[in-house]
XYZ file of C-alpha atoms in Angstrom:
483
model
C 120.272 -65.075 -52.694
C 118.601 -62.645 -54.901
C 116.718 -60.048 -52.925
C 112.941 -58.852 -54.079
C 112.406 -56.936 -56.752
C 111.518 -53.579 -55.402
C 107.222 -52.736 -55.199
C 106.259 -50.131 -57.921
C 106.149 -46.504 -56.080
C 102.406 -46.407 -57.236
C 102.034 -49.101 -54.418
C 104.551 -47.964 -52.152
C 103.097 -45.997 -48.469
C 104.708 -43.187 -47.250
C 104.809 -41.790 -50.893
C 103.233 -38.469 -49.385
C 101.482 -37.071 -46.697
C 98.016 -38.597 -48.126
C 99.489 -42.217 -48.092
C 101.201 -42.699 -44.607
C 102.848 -45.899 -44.249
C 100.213 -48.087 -42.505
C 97.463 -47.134 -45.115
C 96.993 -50.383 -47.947
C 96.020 -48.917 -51.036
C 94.068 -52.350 -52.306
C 92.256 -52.721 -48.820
C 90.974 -49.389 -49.259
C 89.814 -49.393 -52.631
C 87.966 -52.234 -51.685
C 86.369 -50.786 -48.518
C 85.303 -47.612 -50.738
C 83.979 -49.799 -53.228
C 82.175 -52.527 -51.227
C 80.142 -49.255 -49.338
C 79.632 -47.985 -52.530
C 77.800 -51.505 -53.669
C 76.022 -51.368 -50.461
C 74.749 -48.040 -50.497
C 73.744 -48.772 -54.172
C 71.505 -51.679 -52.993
C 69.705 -48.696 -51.083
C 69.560 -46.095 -53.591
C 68.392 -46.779 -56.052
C 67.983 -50.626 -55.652
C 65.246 -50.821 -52.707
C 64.190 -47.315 -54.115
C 63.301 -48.958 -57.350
C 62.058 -52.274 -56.237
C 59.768 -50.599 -53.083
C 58.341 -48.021 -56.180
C 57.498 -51.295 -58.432
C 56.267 -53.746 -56.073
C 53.482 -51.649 -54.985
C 50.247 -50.613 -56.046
C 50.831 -47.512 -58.711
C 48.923 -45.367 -55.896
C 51.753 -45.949 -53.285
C 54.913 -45.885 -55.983
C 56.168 -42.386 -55.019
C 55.736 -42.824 -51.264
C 57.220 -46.256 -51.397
C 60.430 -44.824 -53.014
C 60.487 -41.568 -51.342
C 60.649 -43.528 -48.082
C 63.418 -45.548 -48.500
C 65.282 -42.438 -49.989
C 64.799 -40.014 -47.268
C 65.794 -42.864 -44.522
C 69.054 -42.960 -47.042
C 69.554 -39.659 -46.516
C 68.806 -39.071 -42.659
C 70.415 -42.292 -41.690
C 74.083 -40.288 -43.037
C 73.806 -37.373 -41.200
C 72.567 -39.157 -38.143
C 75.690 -41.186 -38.489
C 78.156 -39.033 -38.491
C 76.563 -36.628 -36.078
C 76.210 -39.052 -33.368
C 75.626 -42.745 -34.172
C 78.524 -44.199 -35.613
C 80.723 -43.649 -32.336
C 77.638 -45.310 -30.212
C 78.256 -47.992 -32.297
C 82.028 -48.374 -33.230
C 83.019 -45.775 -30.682
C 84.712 -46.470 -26.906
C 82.485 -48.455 -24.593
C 79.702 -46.864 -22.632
C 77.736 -49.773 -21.476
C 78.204 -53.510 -22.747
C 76.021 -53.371 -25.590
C 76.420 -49.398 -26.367
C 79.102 -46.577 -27.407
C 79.847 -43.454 -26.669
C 78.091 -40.843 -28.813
C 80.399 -38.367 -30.573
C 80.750 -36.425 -33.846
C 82.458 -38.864 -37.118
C 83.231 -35.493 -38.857
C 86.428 -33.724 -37.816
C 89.402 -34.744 -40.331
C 91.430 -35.341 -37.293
C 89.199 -38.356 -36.847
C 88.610 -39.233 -40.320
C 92.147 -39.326 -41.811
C 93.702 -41.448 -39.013
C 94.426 -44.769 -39.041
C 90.870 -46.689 -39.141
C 90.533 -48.662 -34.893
C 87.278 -49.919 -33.464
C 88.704 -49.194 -29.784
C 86.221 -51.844 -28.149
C 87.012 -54.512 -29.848
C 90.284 -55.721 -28.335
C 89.626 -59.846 -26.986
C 90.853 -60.673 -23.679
C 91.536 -64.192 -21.872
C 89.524 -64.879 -18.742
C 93.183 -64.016 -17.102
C 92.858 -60.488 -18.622
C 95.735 -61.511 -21.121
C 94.963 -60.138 -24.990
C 93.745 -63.162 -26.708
C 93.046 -61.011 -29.877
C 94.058 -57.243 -30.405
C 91.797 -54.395 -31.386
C 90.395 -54.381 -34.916
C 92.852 -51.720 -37.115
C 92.192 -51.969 -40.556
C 94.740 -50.492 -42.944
C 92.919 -47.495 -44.438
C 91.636 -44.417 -42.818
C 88.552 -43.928 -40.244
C 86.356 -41.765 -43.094
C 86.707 -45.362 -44.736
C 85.425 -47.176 -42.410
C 82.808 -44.209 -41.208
C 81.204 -44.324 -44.586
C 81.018 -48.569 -44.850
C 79.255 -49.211 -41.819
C 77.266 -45.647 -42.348
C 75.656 -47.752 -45.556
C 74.874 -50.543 -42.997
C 72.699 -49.238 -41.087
C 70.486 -47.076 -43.897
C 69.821 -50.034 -45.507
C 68.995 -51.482 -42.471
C 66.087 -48.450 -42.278
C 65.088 -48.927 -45.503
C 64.399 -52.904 -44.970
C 62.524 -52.033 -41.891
C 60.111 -49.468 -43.962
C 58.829 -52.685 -46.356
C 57.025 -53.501 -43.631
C 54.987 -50.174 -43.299
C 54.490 -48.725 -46.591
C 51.475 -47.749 -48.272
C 49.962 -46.452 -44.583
C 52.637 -44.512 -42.214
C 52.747 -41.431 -41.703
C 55.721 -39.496 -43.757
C 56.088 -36.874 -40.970
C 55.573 -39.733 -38.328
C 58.244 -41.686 -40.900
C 60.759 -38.674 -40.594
C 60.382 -38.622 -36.756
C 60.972 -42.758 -36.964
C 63.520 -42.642 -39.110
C 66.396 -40.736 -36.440
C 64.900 -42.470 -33.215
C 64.981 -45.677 -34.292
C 68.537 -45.714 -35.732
C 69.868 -43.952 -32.439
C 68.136 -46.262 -29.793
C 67.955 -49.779 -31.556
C 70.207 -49.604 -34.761
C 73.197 -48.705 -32.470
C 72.553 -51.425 -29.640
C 73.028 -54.510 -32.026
C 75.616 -53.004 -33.997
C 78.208 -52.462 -30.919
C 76.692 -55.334 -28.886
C 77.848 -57.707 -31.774
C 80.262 -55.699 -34.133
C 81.798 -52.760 -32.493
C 83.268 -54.879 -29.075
C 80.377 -55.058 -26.859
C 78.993 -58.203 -25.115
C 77.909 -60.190 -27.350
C 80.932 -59.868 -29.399
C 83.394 -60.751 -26.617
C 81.176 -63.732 -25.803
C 81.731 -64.987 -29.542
C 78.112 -64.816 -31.298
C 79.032 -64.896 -34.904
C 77.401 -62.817 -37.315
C 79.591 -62.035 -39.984
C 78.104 -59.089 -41.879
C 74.477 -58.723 -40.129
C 72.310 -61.422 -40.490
C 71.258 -60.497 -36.636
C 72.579 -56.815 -36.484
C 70.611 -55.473 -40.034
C 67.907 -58.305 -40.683
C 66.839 -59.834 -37.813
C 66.337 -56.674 -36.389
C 64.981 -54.813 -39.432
C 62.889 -57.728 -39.681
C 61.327 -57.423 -36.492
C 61.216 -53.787 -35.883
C 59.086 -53.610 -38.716
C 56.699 -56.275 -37.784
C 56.341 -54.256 -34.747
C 56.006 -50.913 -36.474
C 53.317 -52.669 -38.691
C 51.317 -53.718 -35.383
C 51.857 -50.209 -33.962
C 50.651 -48.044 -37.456
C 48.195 -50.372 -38.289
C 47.393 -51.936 -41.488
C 46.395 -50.762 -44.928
C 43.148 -49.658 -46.225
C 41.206 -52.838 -46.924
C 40.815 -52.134 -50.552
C 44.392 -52.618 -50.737
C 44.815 -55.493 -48.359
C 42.433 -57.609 -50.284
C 44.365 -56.229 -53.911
C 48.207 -55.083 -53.882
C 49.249 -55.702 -57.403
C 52.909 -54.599 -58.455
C 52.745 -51.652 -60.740
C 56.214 -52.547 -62.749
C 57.540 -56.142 -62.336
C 60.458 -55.579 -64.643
C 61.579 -52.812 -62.883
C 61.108 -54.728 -59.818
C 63.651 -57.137 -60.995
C 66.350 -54.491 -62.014
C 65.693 -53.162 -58.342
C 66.252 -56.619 -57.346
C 69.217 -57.193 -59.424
C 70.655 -54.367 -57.567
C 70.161 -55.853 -54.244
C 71.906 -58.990 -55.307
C 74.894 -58.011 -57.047
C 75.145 -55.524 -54.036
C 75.690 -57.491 -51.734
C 79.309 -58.364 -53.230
C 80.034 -55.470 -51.028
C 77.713 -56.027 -48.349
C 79.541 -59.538 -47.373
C 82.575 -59.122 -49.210
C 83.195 -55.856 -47.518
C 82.929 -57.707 -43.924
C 86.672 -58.916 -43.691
C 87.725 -54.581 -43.063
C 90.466 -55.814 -46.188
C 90.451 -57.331 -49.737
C 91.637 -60.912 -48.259
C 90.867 -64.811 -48.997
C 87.939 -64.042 -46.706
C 86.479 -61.741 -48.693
C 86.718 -63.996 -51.978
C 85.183 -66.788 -49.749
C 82.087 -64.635 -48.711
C 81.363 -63.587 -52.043
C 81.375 -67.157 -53.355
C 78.984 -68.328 -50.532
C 76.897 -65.309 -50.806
C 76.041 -66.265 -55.031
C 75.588 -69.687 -53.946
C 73.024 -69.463 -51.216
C 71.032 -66.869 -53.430
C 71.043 -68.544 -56.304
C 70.083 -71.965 -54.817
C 67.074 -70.142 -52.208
C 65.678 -68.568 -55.550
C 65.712 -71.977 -57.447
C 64.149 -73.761 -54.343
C 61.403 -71.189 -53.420
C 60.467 -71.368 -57.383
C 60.261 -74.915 -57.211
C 57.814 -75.081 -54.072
C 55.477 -72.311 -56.131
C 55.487 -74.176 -58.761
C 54.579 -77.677 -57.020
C 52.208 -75.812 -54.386
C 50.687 -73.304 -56.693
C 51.106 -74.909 -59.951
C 52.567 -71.318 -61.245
C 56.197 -69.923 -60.912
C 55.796 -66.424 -59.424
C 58.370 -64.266 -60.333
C 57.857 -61.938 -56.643
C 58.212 -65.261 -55.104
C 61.608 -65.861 -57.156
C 62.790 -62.117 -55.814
C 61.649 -63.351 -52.320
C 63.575 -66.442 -52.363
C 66.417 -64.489 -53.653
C 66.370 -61.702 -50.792
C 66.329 -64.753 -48.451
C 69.412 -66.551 -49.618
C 70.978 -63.598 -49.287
C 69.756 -62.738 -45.988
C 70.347 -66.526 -44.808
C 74.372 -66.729 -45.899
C 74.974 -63.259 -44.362
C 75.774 -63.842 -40.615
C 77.854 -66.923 -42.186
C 79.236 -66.215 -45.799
C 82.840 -66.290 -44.477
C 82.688 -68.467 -41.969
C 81.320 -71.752 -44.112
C 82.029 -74.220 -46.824
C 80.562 -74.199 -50.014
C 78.688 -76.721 -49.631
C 77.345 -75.554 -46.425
C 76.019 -72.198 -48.378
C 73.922 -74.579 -50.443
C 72.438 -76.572 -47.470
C 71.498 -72.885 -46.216
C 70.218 -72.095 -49.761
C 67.795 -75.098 -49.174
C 66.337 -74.002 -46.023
C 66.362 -69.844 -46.721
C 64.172 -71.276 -50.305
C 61.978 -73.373 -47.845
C 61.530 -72.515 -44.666
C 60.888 -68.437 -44.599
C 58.679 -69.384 -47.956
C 56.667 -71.850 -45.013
C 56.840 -69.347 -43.342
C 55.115 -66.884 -45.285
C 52.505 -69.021 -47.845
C 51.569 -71.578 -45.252
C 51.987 -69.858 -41.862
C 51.262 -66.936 -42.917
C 47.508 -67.440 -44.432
C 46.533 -69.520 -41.009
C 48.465 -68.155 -37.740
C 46.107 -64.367 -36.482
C 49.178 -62.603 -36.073
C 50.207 -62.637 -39.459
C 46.523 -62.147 -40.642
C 46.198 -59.188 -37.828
C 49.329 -57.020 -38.422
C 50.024 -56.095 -42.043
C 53.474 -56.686 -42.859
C 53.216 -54.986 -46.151
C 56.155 -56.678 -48.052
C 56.582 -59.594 -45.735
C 60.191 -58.540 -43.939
C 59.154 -60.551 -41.064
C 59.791 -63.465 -43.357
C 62.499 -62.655 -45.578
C 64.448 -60.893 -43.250
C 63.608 -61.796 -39.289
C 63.327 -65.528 -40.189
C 65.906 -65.936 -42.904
C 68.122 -63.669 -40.584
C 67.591 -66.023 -37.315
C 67.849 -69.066 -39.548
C 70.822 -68.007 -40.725
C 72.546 -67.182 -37.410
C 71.609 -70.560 -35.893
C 72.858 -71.937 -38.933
C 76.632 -70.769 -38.666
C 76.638 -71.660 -35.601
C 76.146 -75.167 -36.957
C 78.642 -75.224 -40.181
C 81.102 -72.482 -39.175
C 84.550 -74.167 -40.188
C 86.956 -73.985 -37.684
C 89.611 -72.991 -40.122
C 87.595 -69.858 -41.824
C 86.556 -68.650 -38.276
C 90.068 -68.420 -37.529
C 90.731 -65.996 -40.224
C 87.954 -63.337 -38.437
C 86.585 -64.204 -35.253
C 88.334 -62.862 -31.989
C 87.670 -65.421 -30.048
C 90.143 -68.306 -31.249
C 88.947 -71.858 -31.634
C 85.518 -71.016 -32.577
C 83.652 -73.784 -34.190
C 80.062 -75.015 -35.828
C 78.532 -77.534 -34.374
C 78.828 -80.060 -36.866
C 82.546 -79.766 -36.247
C 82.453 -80.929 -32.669
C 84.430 -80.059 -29.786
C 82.460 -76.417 -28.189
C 80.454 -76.256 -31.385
C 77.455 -77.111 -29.787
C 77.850 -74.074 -26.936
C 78.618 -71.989 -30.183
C 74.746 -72.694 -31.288
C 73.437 -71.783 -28.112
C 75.274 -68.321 -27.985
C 73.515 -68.223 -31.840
C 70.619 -68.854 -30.103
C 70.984 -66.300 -27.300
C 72.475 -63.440 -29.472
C 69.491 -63.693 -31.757
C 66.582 -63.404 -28.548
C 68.829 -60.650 -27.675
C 68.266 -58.616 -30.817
C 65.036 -59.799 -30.795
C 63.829 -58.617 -27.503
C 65.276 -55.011 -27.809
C 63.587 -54.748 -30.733
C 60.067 -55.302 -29.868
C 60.432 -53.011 -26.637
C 62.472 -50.045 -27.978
C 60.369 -49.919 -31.576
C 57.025 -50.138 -29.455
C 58.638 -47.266 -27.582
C 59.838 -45.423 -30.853
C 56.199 -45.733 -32.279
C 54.333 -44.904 -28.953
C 56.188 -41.487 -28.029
C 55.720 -40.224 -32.164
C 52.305 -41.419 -32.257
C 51.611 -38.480 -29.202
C 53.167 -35.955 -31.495
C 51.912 -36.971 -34.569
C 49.531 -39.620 -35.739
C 51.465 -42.377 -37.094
C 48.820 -43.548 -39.463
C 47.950 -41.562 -42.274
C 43.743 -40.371 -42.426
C 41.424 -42.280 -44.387
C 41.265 -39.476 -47.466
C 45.346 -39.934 -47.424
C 44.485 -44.076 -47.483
C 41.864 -43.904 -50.794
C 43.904 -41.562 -52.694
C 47.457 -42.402 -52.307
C 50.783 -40.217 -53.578
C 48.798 -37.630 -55.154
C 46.901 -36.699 -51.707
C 50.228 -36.638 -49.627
C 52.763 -35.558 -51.905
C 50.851 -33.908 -54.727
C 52.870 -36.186 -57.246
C 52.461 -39.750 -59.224
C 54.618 -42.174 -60.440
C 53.261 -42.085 -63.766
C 51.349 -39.657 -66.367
C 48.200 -41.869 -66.597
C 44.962 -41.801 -65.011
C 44.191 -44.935 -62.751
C 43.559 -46.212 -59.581
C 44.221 -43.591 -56.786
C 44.525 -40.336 -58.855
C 41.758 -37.713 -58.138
C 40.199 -36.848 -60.853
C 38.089 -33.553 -61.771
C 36.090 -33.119 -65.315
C 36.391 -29.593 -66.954
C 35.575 -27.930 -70.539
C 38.080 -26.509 -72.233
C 38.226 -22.948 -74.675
C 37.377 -25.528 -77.622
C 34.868 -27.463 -76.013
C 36.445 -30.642 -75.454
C 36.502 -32.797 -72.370
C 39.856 -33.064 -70.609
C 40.955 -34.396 -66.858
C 42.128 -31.694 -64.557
C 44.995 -33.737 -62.175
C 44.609 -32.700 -58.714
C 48.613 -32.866 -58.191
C 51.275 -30.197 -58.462
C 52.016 -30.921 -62.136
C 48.737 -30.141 -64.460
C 47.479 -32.546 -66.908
C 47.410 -30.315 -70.246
């Protein structure tokens, strides 16, 4: 018998001290590449579409705050955060805080040390999680995770918080709630050795982003009523090329989810197109036979929620099962929103500003219930650690695995109400956490002395002077002078 050809050295380990012989040079390229795609949905996708969907006033605070959550979220990470969420186990839903920045750490063999699954006997039913590329890989990937998760969250406060009670929110918020869901469900804590499924965050990054910001948004308070009653988007195209961002993102944001560039991966990535595509077809559909007009924000809406939907599931169902969800993310969150929304007091009393309690908390929980339905037995196999796992629609304990859906998503629920409202209460007795009424009229040129664009309109201050030559020119009140 003829032996095999031997592998090219290019993809050979233990080629040099940089490529020891468990590291897999595809897996890792991937990895790298999928948190590059997710940190690009952050900046500049969200930075783009929060700067465009908004009223011109708000465009530079709307961007700047989903960049500087970017930016703190990182070195929050690997100061302290990504070990109390990936790290050893300090209670059953949190980690061990530690440093991610030594290159001891970081160039060793990527392990999530919590995550090893154990039979009722204490026998190892599935072994710890070891990808085959280095720690600073998988530092960075789930680093990505939870900024964007900050940045979703601020859509629900913009155009009224606070940017020094934003930068106090910002650190706080990622440490004592971020951190919880992520190790309860991803990095071996209780949830995760019970067998909730959520894939690549439909609980751990929406859910709660979606309902720590609906209970921000109660806590700051809402927007001036001038801009309650008239929020028009200052750019819609660049809206969409923010939005475009977000979707082809999230390529990396499911297809990253697998730790390795596997038949999983493909699968997710498949599912995740699918259920976007279908959600934005469906939710233009129900404008258009509701409102008689196709809105193109509602098309971006029904995008973001086919996304969100397929997340906690894109590797774990069928194609046709992706549609199905595509159906009800297009429907249901857009009931949500157009019908709910304009009758219930609690969506009329706290001002979500971009409706993330809709496209985010109830696509996210819809989602998770969801998989538990149409997970496939055979595709849970290939990344659960618990073994047998099953939708409901699939018999057997499928119809336990939609109650632990169920439970997992109250979970994440409930620790986000308390530990936001506690977030919001301790900043608000340092520094207010709405901005003052002079902030609230004028917009970006009043709190950062800047505007998105070289025009005079709605929100700039405006002062009249006369000029050497006699002639009537507006004196901008920002940093840069209008000559």
């Amino acid at each position: 018998m003829a032996s095999s050809p031997p592998l090219p050295i290019a993809y050979e380990a233990g080629t040099s001290l940089a490529v020891p012989e468990w590291l897999n040079k595809g897996d890792n390229a991937w990895q790298m590449i999928s948190a590059t795609l997710v940190g690009i949905q952050s900046m500049p996708g969200l930075v783009i579409l929060y700067g465009s969907i908004v009223k011109k006033k708000w465009a530079v605070n709307s961007a700047f705050m989903a960049l500087y959550a970017f930016a703190a979220v990182i070195i929050c990470w690997v100061t302290w955060a990504y070990k109390m969420s990936f790290g050893r186990k300090l209670l059953p839903f949190w980690g061990r805080a530690g440093p991610a920045l030594g290159q001891k750490f970081l160039i060793k063999h990527a392990a999530l040390p919590a995550t090893a699954h154990f039979y009722h006997n204490g026998v190892v039913e599935t072994a710890e999680i070891e990808p085959f590329y280095p720690m600073a890989s998988m530092v960075w990937f789930q680093c990505v995770f939870a900024a964007i998760t900050v940045v979703i969250l601020a859509g629900s406060v913009l155009a009224r918080m606070n940017f020094k009670a934003w930068m106090m929110f910002v650190p706080l918020w990622v440490t004592f709630s971020y951190t919880v869901g992520a190790f309860s469900l991803w990095g071996g804590g209780f949830l995760f050795q019970w067998g909730v499924m959520d894939y690549s965050g439909g609980y751990v990054i929406h859910l709660s982003s979606g309902i720590a910001g609906f209970t921000a948004a109660y806590w700051v308070g809402p927007r001036s009523k001038k801009d309650r009653e008239r929020f028009p988007p200052n750019n819609v195209l660049l809206m969409l090329a923010g939005a475009g961002l977000l979707w082809l993102g999230w390529a990396g944001f499911n297809g990253g989810d697998p730790y390795a560039a596997n038949t999983d991966s493909s699968m997710a990535v498949i599912n995740t197109n699918v259920s976007a595509a279908t959600s934005l077809l469906v939710w233009t559909w129900l404008d258009v036979i509701y409102f008689k007009k196709p809105s193109v924000i509602g098309a971006v809406q029904g995008m973001i929620t086919g996304l969100v939907c397929i997340t906690p599931g894109a590797g774990l169902v069928q194609g046709w099962a992706a549609i199905v969800m595509g159906v009800l993310s297009g429907s249901v969150p857009w009931f949500t929103m157009m019908i709910l929304g304009k009758k219930l007091k609690v969506f009329q009393n706290v001002d979500d500003t971009l409706a993330v309690f809709h496209t985010h908390a109830v696509a996210g929980f819809l989602g998770g219930i969801l998989t538990g339905l149409f997970a496939e037995p055979r595709l849970s196999a290939l990344f659960l650690p618990v073994t047998n796992s099953r939708g409901g629609v699939y018999g057997g304990s499928g119809a336990v695995q939609i109650l632990k859906q169920i439970v997992g998503g109250l979970f994440i629920i409930g620790w986000n109400v308390v530990v936001t409202s506690i977030v919001c209460l301790v900043i608000n007795f340092i520094v207010p956490l709405r901005m003052p009424e002079e902030e609230l009229l004028i917009g970006d040129d009043a709190v950062h002395g800047e505007e998105a664009y070289a025009l005079w309109g709605d929100g700039e201050k405006l002062g009249i002077y006369v000029d050497e030559t006699s002639h009537l020119r507006a004196a901008s009140s920002g940093a840069t002078q209008v000559v």
